[in-house]
PDB file of C-alpha atoms in Angstrom:
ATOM      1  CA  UNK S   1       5.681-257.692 102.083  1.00  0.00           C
ATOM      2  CA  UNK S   2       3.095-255.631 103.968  1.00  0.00           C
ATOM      3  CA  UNK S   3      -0.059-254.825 102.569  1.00  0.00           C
ATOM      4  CA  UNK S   4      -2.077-251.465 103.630  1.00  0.00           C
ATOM      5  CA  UNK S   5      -5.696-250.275 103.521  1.00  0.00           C
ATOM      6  CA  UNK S   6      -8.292-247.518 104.164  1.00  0.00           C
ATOM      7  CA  UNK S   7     -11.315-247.763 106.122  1.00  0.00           C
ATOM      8  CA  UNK S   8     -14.275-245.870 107.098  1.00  0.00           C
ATOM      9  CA  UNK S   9     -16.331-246.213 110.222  1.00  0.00           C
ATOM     10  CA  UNK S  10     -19.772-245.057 110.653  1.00  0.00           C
ATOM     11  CA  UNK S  11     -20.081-243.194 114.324  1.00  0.00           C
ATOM     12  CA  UNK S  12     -22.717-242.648 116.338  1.00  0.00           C
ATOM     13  CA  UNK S  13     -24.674-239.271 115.671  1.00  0.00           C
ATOM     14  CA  UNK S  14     -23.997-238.075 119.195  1.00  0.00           C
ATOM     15  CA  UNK S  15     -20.571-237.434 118.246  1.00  0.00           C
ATOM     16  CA  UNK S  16     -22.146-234.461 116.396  1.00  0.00           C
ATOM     17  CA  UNK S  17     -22.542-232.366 119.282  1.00  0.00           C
ATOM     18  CA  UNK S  18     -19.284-231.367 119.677  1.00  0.00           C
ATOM     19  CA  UNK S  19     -18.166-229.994 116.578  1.00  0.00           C
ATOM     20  CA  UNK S  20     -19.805-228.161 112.892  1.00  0.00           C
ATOM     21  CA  UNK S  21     -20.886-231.102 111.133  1.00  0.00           C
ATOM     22  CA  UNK S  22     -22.436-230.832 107.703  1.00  0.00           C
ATOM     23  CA  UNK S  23     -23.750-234.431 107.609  1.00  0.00           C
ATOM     24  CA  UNK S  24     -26.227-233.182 110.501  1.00  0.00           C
ATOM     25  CA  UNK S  25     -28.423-232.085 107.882  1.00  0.00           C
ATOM     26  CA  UNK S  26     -27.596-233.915 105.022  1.00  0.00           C
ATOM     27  CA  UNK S  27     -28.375-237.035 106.633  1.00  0.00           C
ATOM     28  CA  UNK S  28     -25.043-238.740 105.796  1.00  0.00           C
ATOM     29  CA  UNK S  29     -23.315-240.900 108.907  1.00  0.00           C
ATOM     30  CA  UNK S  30     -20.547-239.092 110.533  1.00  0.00           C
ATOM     31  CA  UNK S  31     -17.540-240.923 109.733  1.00  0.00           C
ATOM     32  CA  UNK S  32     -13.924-241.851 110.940  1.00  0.00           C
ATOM     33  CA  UNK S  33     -11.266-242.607 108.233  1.00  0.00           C
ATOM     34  CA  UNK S  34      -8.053-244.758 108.863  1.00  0.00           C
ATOM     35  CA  UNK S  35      -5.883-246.519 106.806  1.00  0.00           C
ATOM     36  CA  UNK S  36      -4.166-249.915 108.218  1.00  0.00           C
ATOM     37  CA  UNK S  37      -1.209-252.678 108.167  1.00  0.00           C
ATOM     38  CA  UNK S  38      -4.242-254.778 109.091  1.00  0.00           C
ATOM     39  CA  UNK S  39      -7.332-256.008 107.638  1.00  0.00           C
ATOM     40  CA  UNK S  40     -10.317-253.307 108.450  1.00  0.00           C
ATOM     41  CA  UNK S  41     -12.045-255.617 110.264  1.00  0.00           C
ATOM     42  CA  UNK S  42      -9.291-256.841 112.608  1.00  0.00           C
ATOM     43  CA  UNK S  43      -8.202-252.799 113.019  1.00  0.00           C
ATOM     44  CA  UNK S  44     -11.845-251.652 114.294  1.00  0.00           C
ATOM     45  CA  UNK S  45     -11.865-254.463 116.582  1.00  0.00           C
ATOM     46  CA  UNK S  46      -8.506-252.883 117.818  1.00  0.00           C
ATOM     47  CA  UNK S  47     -10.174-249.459 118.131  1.00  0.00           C
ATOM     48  CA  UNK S  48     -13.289-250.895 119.953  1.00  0.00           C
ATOM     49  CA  UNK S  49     -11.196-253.090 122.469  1.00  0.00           C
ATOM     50  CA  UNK S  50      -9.192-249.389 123.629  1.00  0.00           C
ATOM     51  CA  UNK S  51      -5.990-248.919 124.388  1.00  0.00           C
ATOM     52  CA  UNK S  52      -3.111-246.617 123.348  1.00  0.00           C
ATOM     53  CA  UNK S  53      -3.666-247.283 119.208  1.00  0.00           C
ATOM     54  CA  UNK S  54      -7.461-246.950 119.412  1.00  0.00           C
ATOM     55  CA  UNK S  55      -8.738-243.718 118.205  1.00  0.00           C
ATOM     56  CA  UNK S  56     -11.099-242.390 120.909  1.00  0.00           C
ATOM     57  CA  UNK S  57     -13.733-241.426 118.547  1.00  0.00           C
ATOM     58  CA  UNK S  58     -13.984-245.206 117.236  1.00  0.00           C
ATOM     59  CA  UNK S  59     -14.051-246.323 120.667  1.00  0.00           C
ATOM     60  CA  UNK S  60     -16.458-244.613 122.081  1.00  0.00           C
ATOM     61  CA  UNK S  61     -18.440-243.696 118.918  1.00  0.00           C
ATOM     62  CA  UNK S  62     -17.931-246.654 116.272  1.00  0.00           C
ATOM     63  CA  UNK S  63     -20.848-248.602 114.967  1.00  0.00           C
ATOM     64  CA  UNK S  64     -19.828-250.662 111.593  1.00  0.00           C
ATOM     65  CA  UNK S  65     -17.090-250.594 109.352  1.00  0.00           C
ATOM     66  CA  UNK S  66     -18.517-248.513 105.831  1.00  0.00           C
ATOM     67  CA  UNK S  67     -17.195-250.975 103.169  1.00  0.00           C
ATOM     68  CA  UNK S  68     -19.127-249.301 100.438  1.00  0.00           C
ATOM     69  CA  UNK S  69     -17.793-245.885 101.236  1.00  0.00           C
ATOM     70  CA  UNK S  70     -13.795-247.740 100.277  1.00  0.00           C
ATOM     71  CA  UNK S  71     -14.178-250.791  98.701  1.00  0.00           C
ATOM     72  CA  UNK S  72     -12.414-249.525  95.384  1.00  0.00           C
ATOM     73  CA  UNK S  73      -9.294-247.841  97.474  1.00  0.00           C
ATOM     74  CA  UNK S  74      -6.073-250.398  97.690  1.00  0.00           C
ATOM     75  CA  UNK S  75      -4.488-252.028  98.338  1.00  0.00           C
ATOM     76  CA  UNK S  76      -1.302-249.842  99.253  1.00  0.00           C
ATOM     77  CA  UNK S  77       1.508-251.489  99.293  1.00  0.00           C
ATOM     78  CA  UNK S  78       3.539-248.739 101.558  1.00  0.00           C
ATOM     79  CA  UNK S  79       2.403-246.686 105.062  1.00  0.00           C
ATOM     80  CA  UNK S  80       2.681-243.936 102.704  1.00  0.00           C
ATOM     81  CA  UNK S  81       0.753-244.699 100.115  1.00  0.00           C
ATOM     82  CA  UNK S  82      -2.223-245.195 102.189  1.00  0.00           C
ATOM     83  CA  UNK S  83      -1.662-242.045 103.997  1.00  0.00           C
ATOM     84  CA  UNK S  84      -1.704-240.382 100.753  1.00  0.00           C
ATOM     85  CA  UNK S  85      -5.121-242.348 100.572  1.00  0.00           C
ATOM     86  CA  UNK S  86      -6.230-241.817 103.795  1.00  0.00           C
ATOM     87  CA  UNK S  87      -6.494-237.722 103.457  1.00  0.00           C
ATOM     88  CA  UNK S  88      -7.879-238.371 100.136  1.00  0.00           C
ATOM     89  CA  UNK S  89     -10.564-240.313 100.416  1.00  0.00           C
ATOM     90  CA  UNK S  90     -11.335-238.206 103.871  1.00  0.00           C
ATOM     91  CA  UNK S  91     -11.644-235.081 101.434  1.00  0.00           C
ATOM     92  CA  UNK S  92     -13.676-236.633  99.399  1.00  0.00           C
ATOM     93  CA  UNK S  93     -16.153-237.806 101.711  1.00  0.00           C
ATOM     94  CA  UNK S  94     -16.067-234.253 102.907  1.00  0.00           C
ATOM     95  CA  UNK S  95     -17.248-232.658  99.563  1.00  0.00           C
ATOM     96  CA  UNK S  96     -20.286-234.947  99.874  1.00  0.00           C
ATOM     97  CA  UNK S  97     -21.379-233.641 102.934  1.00  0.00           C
ATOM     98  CA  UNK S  98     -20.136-236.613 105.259  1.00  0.00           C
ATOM     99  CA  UNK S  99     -19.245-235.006 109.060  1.00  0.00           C
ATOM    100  CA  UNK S 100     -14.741-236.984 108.966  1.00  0.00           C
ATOM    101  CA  UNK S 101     -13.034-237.602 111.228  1.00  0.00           C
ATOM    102  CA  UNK S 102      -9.046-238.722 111.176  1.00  0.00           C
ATOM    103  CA  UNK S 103      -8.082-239.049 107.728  1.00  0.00           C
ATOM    104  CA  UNK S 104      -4.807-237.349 108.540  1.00  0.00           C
TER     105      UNK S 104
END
């Protein structure tokens, strides 16, 4: 039975450039949020290698995986579940002044 998670990757700050972000002066990482059939760590190695499931932000912008930021969130044990996640954890990140991306 498949397991599913949520991540969050910390992104470079030059991503900032192109859009409002609110973590440019808070000081919080800008931040993509995905959620997964695979582990976190074997998904942002997927984004960073390219390709037609890599999110161009994490590949050309990803720096670490940001365990802290969803280490209480799942497991999920449907897709939709941890879409439900996904936006919700990406709205809360928001509210604290981190610049999201994805969280869909």
């Amino acid at each position: 039975m498949p397991i599913f998670s949520v991540y969050v990757v910390e992104l470079n700050k030059s991503i900032c450039h192109r859009t409002a972000c609110p973590s440019r002066d808070s000081g919080k990482p800008h931040v993509y949020v995905g959620e997964t059939e695979q582990t976190p760590e074997e998904r942002f190695e997927e984004h960073l290698a390219g390709g037609f499931t890599a999110a161009r932000s994490v590949f050309t912008h990803g720096i670490r995986l940001k365990p802290r930021l969803y280490r209480n969130w799942g497991p999920y044990m449907t897709r939709q579940e941890s879409r439900d996640a996904e936006a919700r954890l990406a709205e809360k990140l928001r509210k604290r002044s981190f610049c999201v991306r994805g969280g869909h």
